[in-house]
Coordinates of C-alpha atoms and ligand atoms in Angstrom, one line a residue:
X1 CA -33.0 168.0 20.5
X2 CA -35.0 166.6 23.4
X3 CA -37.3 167.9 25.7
X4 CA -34.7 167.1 28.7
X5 CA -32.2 169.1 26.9
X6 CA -34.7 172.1 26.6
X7 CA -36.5 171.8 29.7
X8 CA -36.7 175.3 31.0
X9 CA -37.1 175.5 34.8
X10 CA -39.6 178.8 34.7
X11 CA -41.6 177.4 32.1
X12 CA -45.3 176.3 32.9
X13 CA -45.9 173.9 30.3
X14 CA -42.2 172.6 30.8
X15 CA -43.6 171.2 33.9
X16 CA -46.8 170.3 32.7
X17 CA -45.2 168.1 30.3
X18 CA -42.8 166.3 32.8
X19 CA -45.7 165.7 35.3
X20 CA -44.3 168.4 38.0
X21 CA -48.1 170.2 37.9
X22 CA -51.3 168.4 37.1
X23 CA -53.4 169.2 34.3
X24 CA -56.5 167.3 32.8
X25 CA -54.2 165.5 29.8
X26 CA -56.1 164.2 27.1
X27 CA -53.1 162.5 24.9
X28 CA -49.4 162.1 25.2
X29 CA -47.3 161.2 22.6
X30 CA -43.8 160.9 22.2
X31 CA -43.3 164.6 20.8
X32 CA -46.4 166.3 21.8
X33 CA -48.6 166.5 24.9
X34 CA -52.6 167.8 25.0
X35 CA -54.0 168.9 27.8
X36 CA -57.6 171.2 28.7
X37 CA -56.8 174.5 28.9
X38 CA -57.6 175.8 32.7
X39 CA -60.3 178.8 31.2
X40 CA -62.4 177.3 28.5
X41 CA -63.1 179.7 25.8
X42 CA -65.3 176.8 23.7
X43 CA -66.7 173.6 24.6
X44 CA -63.8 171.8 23.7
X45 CA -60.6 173.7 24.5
X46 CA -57.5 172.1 24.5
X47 CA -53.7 173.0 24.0
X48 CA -51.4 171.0 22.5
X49 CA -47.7 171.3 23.0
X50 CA -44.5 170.0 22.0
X51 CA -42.5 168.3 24.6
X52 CA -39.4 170.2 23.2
X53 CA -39.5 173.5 24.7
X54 CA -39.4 176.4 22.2
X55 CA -40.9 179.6 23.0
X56 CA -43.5 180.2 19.7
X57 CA -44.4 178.4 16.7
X58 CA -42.2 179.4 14.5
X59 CA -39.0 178.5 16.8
X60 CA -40.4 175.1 17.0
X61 CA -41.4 174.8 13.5
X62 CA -37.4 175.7 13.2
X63 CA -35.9 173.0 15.9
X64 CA -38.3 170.2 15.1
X65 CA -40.8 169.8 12.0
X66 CA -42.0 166.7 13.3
X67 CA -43.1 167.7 16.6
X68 CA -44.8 171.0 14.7
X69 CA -46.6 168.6 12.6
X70 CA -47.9 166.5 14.9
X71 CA -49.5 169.3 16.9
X72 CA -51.6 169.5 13.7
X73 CA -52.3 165.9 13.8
X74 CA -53.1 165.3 17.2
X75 CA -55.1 168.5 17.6
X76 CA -57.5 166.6 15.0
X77 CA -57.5 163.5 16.8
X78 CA -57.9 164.5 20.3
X79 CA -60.9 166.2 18.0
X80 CA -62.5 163.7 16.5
X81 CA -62.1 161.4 19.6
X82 CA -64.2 164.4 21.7
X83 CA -66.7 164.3 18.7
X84 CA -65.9 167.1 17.0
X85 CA -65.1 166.7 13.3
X86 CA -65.1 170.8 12.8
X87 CA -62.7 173.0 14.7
X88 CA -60.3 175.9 15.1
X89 CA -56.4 176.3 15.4
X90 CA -55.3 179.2 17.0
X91 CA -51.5 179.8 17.2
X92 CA -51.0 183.3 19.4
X93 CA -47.4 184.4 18.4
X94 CA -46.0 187.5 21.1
X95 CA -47.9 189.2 24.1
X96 CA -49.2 191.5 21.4
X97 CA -51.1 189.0 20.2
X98 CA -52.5 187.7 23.1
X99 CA -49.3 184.8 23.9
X100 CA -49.6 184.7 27.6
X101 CA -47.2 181.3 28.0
X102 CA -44.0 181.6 26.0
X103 CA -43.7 177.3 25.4
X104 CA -45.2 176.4 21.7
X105 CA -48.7 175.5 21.7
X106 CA -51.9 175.4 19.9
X107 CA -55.2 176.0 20.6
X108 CA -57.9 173.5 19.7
X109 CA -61.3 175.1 20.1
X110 CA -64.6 173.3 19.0
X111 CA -68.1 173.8 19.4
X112 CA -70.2 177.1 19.6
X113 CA -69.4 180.2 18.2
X114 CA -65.9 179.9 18.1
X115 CA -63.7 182.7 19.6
X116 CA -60.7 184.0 17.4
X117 CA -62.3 184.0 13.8
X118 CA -60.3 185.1 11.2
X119 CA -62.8 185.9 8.8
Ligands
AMP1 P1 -51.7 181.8 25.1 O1 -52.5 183.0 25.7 O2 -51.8 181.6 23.7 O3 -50.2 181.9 25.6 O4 -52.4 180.6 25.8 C1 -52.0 180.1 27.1 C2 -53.2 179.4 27.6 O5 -52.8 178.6 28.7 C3 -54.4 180.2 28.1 O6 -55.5 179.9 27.3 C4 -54.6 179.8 29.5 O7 -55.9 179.7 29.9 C5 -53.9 178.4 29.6 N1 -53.4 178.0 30.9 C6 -52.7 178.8 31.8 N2 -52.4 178.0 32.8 C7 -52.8 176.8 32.6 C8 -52.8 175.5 33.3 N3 -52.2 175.4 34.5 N4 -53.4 174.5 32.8 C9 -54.0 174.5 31.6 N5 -54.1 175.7 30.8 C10 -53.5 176.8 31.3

């Protein structure tokens, strides 16, 4: 499936990744997009996103394996390229826990004392 087919009109990040509104993109790739997130909870926040439009993680771990991977992989390289070797990946699934922007994404937080620890 491709992100034209899925490219839902109300969807911020939809429109994020087609260029509609501007955001301070740090990498594009041909399945995934990474952008700084608009309210920095670290020193390095950034959210990367399939182009593929599925509304959680799970859904897009479902449609498209190799686009969930790479969020993995190019959350660690947009990473290492900000300077950052240790960071966190933050996956908010539902408004219960805290999903405020139903398009897949992750969060790549660095730096600090990192919000969201698990343990
Ligand atoms: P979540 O709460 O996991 O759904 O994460 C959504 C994130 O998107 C939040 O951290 C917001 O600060 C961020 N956000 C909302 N609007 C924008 C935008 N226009 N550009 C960049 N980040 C945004």
């Amino acid at each position: 499936m491709t992100s034209d087919e899925t490219f839902d009109e109300s969807c911020l990040f939809c429109k994020i990744v087609a260029g509609q509104i501007p955001a301070d993109v740090v990498h594009t790739g041909e399945r995934t997009v990474a952008f700084r997130d608009i309210a920095p909870k670290a020193p390095l926040h950034v959210l990367v996103v399939p182009r593929e439009h599925q509304p959680n993680a799970a859904a897009i771990a479902a449609s498209n394996p190799a686009a969930t991977a790479d969020l993995i992989t190019v959350a660690r390289e947009v990473a290492i390229a900000e300077g950052y070797d240790d960071y966190r990946l933050v996956f908010n699934t539902g408004a219960g826990a805290g999903q405020t922007v139903f398009h897949a994404h992750v969060h790549l937080l660095a730096g600090g004392d990192l919000p969201f620890a698990a343990g």
